[in-house]
PDB file of N, CA, C and O in Angstrom:
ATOM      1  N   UNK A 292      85.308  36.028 103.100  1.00 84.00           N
ATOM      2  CA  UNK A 292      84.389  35.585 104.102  1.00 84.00           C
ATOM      3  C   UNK A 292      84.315  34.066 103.994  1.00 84.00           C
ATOM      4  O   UNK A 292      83.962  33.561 102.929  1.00 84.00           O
ATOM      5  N   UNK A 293      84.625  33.329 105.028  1.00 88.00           N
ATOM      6  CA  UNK A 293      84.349  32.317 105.179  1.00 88.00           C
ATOM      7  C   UNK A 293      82.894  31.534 105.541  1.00 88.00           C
ATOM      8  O   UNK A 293      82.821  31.355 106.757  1.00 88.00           O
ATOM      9  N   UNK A 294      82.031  31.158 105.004  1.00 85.00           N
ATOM     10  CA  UNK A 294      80.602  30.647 105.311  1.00 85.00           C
ATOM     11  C   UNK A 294      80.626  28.965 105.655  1.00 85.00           C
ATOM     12  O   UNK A 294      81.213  28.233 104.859  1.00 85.00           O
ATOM     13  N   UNK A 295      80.164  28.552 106.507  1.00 89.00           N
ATOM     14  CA  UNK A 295      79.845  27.438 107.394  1.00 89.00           C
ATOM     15  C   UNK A 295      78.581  26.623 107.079  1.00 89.00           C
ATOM     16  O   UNK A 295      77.649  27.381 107.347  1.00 89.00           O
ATOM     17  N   UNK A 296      78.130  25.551 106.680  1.00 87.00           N
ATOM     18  CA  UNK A 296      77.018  25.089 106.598  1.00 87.00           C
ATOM     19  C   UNK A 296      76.911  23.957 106.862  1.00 87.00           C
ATOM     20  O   UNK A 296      77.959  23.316 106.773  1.00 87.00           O
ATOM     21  N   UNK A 297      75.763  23.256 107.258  1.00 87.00           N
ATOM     22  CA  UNK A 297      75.793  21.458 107.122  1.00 87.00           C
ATOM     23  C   UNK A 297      73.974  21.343 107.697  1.00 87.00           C
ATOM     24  O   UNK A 297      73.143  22.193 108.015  1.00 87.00           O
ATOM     25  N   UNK A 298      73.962  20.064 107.623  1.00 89.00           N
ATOM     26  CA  UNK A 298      72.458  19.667 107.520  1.00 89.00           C
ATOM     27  C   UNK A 298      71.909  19.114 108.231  1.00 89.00           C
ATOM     28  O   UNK A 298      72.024  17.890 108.284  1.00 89.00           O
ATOM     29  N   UNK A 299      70.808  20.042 109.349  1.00 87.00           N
ATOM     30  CA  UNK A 299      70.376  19.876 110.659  1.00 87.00           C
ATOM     31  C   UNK A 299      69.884  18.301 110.370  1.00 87.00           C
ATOM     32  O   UNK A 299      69.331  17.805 109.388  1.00 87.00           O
ATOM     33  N   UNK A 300      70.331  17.713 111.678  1.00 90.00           N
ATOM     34  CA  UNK A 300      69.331  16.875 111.847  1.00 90.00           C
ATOM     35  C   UNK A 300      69.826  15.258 110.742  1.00 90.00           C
ATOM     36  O   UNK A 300      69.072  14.315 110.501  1.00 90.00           O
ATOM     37  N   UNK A 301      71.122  15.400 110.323  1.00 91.00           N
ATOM     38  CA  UNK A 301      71.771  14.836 109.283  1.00 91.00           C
ATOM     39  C   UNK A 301      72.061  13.357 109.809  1.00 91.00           C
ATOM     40  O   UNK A 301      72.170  12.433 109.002  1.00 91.00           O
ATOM     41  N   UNK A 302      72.177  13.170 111.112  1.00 92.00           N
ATOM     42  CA  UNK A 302      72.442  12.056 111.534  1.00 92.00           C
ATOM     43  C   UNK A 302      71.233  10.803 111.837  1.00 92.00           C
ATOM     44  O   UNK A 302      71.278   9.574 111.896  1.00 92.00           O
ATOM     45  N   UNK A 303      70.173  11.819 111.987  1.00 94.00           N
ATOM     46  CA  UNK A 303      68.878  11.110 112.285  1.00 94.00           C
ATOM     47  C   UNK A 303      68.356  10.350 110.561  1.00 94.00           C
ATOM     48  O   UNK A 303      67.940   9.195 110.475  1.00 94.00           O
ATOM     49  N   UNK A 304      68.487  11.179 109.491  1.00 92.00           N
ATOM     50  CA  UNK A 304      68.498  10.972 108.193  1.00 92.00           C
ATOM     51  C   UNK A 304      69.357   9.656 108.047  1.00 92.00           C
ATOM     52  O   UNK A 304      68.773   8.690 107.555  1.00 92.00           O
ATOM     53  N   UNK A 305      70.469   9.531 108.360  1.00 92.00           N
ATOM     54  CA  UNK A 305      71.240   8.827 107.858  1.00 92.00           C
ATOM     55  C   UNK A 305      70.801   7.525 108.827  1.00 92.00           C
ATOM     56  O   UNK A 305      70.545   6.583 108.077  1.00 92.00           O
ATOM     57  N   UNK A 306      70.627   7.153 110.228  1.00 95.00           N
ATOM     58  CA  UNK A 306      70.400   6.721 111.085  1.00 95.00           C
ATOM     59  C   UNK A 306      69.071   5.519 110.875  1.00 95.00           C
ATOM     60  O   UNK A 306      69.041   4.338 111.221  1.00 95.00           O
ATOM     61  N   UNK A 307      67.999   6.385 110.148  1.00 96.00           N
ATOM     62  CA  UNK A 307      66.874   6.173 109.697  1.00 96.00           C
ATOM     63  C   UNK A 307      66.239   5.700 108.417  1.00 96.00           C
ATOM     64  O   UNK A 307      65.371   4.838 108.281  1.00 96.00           O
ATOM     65  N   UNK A 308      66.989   6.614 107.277  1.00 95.00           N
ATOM     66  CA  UNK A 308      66.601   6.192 106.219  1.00 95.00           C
ATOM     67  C   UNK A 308      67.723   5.604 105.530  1.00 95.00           C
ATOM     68  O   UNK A 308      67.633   5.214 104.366  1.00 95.00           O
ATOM     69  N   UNK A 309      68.810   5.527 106.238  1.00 95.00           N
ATOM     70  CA  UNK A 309      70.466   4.524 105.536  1.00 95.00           C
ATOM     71  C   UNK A 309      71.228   5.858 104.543  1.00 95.00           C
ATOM     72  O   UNK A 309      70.985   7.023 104.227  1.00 95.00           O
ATOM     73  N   UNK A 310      72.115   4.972 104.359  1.00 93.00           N
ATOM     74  CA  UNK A 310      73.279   5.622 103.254  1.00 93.00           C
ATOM     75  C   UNK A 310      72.640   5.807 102.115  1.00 93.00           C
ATOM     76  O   UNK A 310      72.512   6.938 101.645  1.00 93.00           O
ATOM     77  N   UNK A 311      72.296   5.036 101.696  1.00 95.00           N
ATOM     78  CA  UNK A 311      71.824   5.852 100.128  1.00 95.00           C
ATOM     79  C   UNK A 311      70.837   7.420 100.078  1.00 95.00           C
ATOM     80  O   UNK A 311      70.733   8.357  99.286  1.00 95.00           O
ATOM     81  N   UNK A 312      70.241   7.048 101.395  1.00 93.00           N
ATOM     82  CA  UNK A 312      69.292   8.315 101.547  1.00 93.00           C
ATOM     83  C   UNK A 312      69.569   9.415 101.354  1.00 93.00           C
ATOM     84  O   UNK A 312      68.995  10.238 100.640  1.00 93.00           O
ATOM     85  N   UNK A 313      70.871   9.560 102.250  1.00 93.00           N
ATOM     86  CA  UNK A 313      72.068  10.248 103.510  1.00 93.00           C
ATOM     87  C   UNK A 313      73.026  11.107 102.180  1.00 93.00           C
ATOM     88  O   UNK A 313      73.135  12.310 101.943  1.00 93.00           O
ATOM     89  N   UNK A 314      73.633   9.869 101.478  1.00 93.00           N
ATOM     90  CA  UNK A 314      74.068  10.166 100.290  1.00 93.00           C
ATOM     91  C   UNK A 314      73.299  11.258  99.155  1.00 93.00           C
ATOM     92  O   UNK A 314      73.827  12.314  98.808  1.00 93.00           O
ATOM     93  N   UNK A 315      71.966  10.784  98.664  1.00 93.00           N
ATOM     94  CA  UNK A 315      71.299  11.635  97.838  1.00 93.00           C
ATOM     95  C   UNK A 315      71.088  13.609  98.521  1.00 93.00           C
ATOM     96  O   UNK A 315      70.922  14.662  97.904  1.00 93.00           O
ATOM     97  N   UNK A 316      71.158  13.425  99.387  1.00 91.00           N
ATOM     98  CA  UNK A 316      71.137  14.224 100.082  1.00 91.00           C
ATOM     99  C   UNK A 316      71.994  15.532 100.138  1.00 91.00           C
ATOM    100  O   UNK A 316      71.748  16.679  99.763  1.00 91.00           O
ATOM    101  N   UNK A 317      73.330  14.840 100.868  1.00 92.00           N
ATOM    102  CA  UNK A 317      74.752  15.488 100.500  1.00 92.00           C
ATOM    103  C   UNK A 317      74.567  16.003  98.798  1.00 92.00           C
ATOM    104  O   UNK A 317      74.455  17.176  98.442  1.00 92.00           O
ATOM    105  N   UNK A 318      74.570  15.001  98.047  1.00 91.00           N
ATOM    106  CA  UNK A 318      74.514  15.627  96.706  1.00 91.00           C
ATOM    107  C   UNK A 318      73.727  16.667  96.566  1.00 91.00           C
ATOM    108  O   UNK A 318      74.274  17.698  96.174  1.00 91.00           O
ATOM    109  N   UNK A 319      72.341  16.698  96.821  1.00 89.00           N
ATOM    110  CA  UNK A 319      71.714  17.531  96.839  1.00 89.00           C
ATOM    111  C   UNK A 319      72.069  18.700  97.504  1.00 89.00           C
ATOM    112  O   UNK A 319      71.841  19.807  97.016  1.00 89.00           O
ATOM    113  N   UNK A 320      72.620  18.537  98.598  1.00 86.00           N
ATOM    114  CA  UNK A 320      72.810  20.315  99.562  1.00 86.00           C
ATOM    115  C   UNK A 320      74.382  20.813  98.730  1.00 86.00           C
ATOM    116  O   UNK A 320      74.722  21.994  98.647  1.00 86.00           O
ATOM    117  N   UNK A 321      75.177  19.683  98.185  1.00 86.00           N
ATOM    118  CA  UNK A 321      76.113  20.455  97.716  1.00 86.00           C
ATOM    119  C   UNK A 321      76.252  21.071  96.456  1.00 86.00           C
ATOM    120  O   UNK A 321      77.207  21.754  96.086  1.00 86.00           O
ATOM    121  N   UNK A 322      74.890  20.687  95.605  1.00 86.00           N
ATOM    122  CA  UNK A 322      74.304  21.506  94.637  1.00 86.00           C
ATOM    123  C   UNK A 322      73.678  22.977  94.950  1.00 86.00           C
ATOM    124  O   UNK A 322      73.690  24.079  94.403  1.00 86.00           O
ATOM    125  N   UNK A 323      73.177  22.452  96.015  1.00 83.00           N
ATOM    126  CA  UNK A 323      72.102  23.416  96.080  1.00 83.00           C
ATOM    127  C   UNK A 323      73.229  24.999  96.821  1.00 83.00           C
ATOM    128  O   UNK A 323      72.983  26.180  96.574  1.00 83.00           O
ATOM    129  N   UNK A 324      74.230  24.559  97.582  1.00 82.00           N
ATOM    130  CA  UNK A 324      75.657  25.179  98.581  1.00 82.00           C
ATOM    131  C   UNK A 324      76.028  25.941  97.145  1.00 82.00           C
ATOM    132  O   UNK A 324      75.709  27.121  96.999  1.00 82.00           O
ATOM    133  N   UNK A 325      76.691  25.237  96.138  1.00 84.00           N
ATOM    134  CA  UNK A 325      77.273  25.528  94.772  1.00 84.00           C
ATOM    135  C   UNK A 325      76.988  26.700  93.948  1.00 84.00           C
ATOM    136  O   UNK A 325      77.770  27.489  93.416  1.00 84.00           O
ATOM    137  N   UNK A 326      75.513  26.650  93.948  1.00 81.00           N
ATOM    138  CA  UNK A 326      74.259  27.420  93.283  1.00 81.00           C
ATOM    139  C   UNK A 326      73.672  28.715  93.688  1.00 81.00           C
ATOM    140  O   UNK A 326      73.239  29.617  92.971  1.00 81.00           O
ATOM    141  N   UNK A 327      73.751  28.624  95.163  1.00 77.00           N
ATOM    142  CA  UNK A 327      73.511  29.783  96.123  1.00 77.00           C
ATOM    143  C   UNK A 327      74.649  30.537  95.725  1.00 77.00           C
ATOM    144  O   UNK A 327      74.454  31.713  95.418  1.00 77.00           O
ATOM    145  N   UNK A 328      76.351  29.856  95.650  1.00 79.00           N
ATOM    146  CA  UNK A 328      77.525  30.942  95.536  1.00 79.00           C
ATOM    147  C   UNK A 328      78.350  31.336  94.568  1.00 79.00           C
ATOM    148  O   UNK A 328      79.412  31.955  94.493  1.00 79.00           O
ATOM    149  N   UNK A 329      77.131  30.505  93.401  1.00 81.00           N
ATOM    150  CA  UNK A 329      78.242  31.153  92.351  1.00 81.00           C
ATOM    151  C   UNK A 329      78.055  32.184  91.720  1.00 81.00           C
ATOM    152  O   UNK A 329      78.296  32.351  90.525  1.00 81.00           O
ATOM    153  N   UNK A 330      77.462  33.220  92.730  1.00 74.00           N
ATOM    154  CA  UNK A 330      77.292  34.784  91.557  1.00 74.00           C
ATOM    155  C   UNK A 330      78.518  35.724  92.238  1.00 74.00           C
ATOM    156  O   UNK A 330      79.001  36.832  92.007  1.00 74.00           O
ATOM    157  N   UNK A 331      78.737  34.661  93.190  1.00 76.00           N
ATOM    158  CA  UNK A 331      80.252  35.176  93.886  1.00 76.00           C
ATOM    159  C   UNK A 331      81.635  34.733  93.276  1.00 76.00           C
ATOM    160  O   UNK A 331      82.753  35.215  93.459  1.00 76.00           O
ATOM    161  N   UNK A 332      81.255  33.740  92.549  1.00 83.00           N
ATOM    162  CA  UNK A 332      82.404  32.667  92.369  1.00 83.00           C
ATOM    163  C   UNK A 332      83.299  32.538  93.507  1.00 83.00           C
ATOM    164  O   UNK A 332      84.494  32.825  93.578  1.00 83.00           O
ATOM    165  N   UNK A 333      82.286  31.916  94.647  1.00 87.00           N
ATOM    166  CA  UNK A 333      83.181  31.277  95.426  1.00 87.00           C
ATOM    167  C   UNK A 333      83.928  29.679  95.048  1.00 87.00           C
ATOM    168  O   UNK A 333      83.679  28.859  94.165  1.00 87.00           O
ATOM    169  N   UNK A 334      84.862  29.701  96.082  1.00 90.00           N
ATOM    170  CA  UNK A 334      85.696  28.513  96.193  1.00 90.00           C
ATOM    171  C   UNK A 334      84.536  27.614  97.331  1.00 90.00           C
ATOM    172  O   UNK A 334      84.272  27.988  98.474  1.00 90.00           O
ATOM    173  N   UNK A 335      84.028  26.488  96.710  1.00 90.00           N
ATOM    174  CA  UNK A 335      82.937  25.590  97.889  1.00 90.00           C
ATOM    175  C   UNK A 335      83.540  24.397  97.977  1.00 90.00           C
ATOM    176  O   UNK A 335      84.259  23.979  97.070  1.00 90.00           O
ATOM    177  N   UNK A 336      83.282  23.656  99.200  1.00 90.00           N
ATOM    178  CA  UNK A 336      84.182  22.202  99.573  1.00 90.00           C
ATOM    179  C   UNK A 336      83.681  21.517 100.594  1.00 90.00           C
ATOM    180  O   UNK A 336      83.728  21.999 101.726  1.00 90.00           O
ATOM    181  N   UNK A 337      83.275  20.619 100.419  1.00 91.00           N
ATOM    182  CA  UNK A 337      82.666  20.107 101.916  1.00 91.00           C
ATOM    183  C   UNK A 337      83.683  19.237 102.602  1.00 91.00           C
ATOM    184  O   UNK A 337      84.311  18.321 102.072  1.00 91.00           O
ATOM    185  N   UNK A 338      83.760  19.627 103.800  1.00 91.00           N
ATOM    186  CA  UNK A 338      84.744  19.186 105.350  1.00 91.00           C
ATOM    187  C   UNK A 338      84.748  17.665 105.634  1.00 91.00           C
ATOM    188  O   UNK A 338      85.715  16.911 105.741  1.00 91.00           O
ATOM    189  N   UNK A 339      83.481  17.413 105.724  1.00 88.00           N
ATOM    190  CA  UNK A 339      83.430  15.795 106.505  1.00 88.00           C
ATOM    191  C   UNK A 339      82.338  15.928 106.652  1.00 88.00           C
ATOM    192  O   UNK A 339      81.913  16.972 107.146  1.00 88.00           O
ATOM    193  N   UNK A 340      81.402  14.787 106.228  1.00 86.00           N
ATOM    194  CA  UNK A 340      79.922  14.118 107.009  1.00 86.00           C
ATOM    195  C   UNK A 340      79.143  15.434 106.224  1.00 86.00           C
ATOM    196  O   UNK A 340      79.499  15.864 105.127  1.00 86.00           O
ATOM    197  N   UNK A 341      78.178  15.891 106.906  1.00 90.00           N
ATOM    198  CA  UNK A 341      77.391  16.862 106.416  1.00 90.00           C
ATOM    199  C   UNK A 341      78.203  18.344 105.940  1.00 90.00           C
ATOM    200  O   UNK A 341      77.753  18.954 104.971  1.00 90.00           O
ATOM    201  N   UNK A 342      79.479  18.901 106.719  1.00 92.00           N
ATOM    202  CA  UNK A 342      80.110  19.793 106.992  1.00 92.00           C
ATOM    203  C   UNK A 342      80.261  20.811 105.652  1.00 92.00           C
ATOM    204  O   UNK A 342      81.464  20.780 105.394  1.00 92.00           O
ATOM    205  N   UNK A 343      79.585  21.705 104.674  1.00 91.00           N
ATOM    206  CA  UNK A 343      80.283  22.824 103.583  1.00 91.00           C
ATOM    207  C   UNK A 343      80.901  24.161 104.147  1.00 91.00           C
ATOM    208  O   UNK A 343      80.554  24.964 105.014  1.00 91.00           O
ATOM    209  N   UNK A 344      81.832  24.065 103.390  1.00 92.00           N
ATOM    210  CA  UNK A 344      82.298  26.013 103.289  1.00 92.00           C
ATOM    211  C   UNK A 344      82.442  26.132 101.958  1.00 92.00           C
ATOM    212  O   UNK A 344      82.734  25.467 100.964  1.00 92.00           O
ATOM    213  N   UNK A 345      82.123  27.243 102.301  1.00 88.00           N
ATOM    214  CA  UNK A 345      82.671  28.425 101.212  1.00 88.00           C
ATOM    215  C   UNK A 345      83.050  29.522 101.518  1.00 88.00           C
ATOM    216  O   UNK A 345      82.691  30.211 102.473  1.00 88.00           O
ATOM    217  N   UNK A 346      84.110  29.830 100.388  1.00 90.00           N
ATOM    218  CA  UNK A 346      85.092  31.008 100.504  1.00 90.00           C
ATOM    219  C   UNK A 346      84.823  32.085  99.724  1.00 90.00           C
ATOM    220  O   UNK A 346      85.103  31.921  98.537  1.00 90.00           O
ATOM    221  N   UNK A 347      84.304  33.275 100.068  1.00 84.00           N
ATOM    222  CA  UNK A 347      83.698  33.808  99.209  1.00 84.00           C
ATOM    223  C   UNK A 347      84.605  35.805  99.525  1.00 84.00           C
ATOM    224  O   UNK A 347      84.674  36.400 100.600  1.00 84.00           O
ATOM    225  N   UNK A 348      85.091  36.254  98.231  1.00 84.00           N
ATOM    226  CA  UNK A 348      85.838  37.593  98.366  1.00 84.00           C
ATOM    227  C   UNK A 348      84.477  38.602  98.325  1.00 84.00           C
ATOM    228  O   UNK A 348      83.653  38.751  97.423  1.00 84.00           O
ATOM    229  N   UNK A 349      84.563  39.204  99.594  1.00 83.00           N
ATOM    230  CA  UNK A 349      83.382  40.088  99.322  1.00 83.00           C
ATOM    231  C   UNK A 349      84.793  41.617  99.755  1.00 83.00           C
ATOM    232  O   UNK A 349      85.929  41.607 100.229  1.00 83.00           O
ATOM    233  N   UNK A 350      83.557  43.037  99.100  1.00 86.00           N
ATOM    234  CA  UNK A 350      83.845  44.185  99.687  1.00 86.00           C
ATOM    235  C   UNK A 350      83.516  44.850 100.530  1.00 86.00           C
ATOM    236  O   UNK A 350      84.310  45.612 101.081  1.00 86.00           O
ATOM    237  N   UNK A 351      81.842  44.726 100.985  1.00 86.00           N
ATOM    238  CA  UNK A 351      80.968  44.971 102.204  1.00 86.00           C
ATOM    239  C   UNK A 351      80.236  44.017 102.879  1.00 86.00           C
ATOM    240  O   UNK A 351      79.093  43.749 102.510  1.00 86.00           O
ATOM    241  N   UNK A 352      80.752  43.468 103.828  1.00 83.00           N
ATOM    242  CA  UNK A 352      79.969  41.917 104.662  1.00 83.00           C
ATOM    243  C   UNK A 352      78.884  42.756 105.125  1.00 83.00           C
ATOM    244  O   UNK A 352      78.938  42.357 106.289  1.00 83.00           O
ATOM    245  N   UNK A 353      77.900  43.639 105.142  1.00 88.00           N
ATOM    246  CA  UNK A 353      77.030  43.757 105.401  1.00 88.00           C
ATOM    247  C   UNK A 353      76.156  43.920 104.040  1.00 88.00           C
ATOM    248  O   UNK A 353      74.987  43.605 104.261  1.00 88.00           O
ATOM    249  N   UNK A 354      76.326  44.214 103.054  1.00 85.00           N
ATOM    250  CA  UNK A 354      75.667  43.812 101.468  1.00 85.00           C
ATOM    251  C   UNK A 354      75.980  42.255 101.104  1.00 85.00           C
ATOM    252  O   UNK A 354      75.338  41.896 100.117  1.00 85.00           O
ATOM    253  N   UNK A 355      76.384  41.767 101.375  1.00 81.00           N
ATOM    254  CA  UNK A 355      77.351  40.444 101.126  1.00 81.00           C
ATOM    255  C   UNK A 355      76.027  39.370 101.643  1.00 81.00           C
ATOM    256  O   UNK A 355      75.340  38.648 100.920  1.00 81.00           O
ATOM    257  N   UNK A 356      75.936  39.578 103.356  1.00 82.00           N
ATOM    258  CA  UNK A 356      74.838  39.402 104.152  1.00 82.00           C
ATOM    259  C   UNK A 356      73.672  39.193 103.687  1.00 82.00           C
ATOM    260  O   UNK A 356      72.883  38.250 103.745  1.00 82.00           O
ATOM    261  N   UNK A 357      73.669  40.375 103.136  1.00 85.00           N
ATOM    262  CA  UNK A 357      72.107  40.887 102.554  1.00 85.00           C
ATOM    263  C   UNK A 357      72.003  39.925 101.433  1.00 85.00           C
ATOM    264  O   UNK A 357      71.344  38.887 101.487  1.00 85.00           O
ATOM    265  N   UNK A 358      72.824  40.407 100.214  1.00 81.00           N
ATOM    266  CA  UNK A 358      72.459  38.821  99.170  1.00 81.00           C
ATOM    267  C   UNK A 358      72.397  37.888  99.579  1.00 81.00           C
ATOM    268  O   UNK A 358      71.378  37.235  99.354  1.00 81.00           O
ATOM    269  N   UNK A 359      73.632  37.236 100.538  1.00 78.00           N
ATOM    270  CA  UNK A 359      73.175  35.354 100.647  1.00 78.00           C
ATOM    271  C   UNK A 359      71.868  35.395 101.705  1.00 78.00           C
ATOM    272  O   UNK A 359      71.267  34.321 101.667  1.00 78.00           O
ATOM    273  N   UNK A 360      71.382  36.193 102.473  1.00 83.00           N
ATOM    274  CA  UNK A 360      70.212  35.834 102.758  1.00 83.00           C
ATOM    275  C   UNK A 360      69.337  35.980 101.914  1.00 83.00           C
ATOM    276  O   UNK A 360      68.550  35.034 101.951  1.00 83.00           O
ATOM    277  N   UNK A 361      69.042  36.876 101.004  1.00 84.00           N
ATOM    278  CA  UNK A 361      68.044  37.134  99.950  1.00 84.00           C
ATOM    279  C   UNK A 361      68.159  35.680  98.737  1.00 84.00           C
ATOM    280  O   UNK A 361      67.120  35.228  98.255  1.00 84.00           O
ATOM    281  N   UNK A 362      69.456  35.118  98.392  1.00 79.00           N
ATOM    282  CA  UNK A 362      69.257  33.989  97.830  1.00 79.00           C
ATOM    283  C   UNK A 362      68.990  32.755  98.705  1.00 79.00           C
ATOM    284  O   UNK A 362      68.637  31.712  98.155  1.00 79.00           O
ATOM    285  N   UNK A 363      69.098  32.800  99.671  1.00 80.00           N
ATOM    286  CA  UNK A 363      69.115  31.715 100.443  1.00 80.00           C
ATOM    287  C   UNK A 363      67.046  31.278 101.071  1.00 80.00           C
ATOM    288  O   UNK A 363      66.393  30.290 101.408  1.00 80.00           O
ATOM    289  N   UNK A 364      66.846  32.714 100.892  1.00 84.00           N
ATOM    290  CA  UNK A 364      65.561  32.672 100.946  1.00 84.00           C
ATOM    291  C   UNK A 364      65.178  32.044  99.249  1.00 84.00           C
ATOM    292  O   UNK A 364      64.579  31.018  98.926  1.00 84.00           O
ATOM    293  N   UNK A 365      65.568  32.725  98.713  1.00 83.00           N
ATOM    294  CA  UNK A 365      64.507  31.903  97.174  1.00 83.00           C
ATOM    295  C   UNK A 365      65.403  30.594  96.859  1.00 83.00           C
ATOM    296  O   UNK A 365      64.805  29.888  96.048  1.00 83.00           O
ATOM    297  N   UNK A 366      66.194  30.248  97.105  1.00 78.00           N
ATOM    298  CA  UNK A 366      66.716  28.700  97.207  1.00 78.00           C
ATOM    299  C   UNK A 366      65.984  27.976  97.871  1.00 78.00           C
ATOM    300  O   UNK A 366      65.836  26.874  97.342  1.00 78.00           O
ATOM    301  N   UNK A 367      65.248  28.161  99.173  1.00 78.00           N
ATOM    302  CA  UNK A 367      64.860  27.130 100.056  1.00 78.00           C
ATOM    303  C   UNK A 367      63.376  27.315  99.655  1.00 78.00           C
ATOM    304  O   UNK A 367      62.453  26.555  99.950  1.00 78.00           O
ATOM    305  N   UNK A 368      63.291  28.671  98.796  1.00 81.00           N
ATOM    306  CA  UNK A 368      61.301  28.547  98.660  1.00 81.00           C
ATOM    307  C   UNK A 368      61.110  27.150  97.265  1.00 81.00           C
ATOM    308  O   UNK A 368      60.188  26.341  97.165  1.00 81.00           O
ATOM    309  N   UNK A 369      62.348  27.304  96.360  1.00 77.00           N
ATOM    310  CA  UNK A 369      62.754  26.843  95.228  1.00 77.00           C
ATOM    311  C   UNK A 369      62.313  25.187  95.874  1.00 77.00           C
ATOM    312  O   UNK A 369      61.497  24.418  95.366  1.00 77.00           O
ATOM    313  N   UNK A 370      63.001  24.998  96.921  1.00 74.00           N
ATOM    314  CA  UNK A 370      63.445  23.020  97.388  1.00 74.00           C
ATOM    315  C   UNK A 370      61.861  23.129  98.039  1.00 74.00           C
ATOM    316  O   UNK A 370      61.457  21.968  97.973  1.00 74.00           O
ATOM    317  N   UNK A 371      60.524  24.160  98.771  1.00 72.00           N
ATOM    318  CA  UNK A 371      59.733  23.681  99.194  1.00 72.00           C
ATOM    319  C   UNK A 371      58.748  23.408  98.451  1.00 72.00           C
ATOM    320  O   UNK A 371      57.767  22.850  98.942  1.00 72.00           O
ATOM    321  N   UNK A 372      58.808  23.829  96.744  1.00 62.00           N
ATOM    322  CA  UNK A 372      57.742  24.278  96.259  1.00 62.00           C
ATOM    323  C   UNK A 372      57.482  22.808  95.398  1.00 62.00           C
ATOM    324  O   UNK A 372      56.486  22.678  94.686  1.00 62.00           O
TER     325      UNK A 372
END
């Protein structure tokens, strides 16, 4: 399964608060991209500008589904808290 990600609103960030901001940032989501997929041991890589994938071998994309939304939920409660 191939997964798609990047960071709404990434240009206004960068636009606004400059490169270093923009920068801390990227680092941050590609930690945070990294962390979400490694109980898969996916292959993760980011494209250009905001742009991640990951490559991830699943056996049922509908259980598959189900985990990265279930981590993806306690990842983002993790970055609000």
């Amino acid at each position: 399964m191939l997964v798609e990600a990047d960071i709404r609103g990434f240009k206004f960030i960068n636009q606004n608060y400059g490169e270093e901001a923009a920068d801390q940032l990227i680092l941050f989501f590609s930690k945070f991209i990294s962390k979400a997929a490694i109980e898969y041991h996916a292959i993760v890589g980011r494209g250009f500008a905001d742009h991640f994938y990951a490559l991830v071998k699943i056996t049922s994309v509908h259980k598959a589904m189900e985990v990265f939304k279930s981590n993806l939920e306690k990842y983002s409660a993790e970055i609000k808290a």
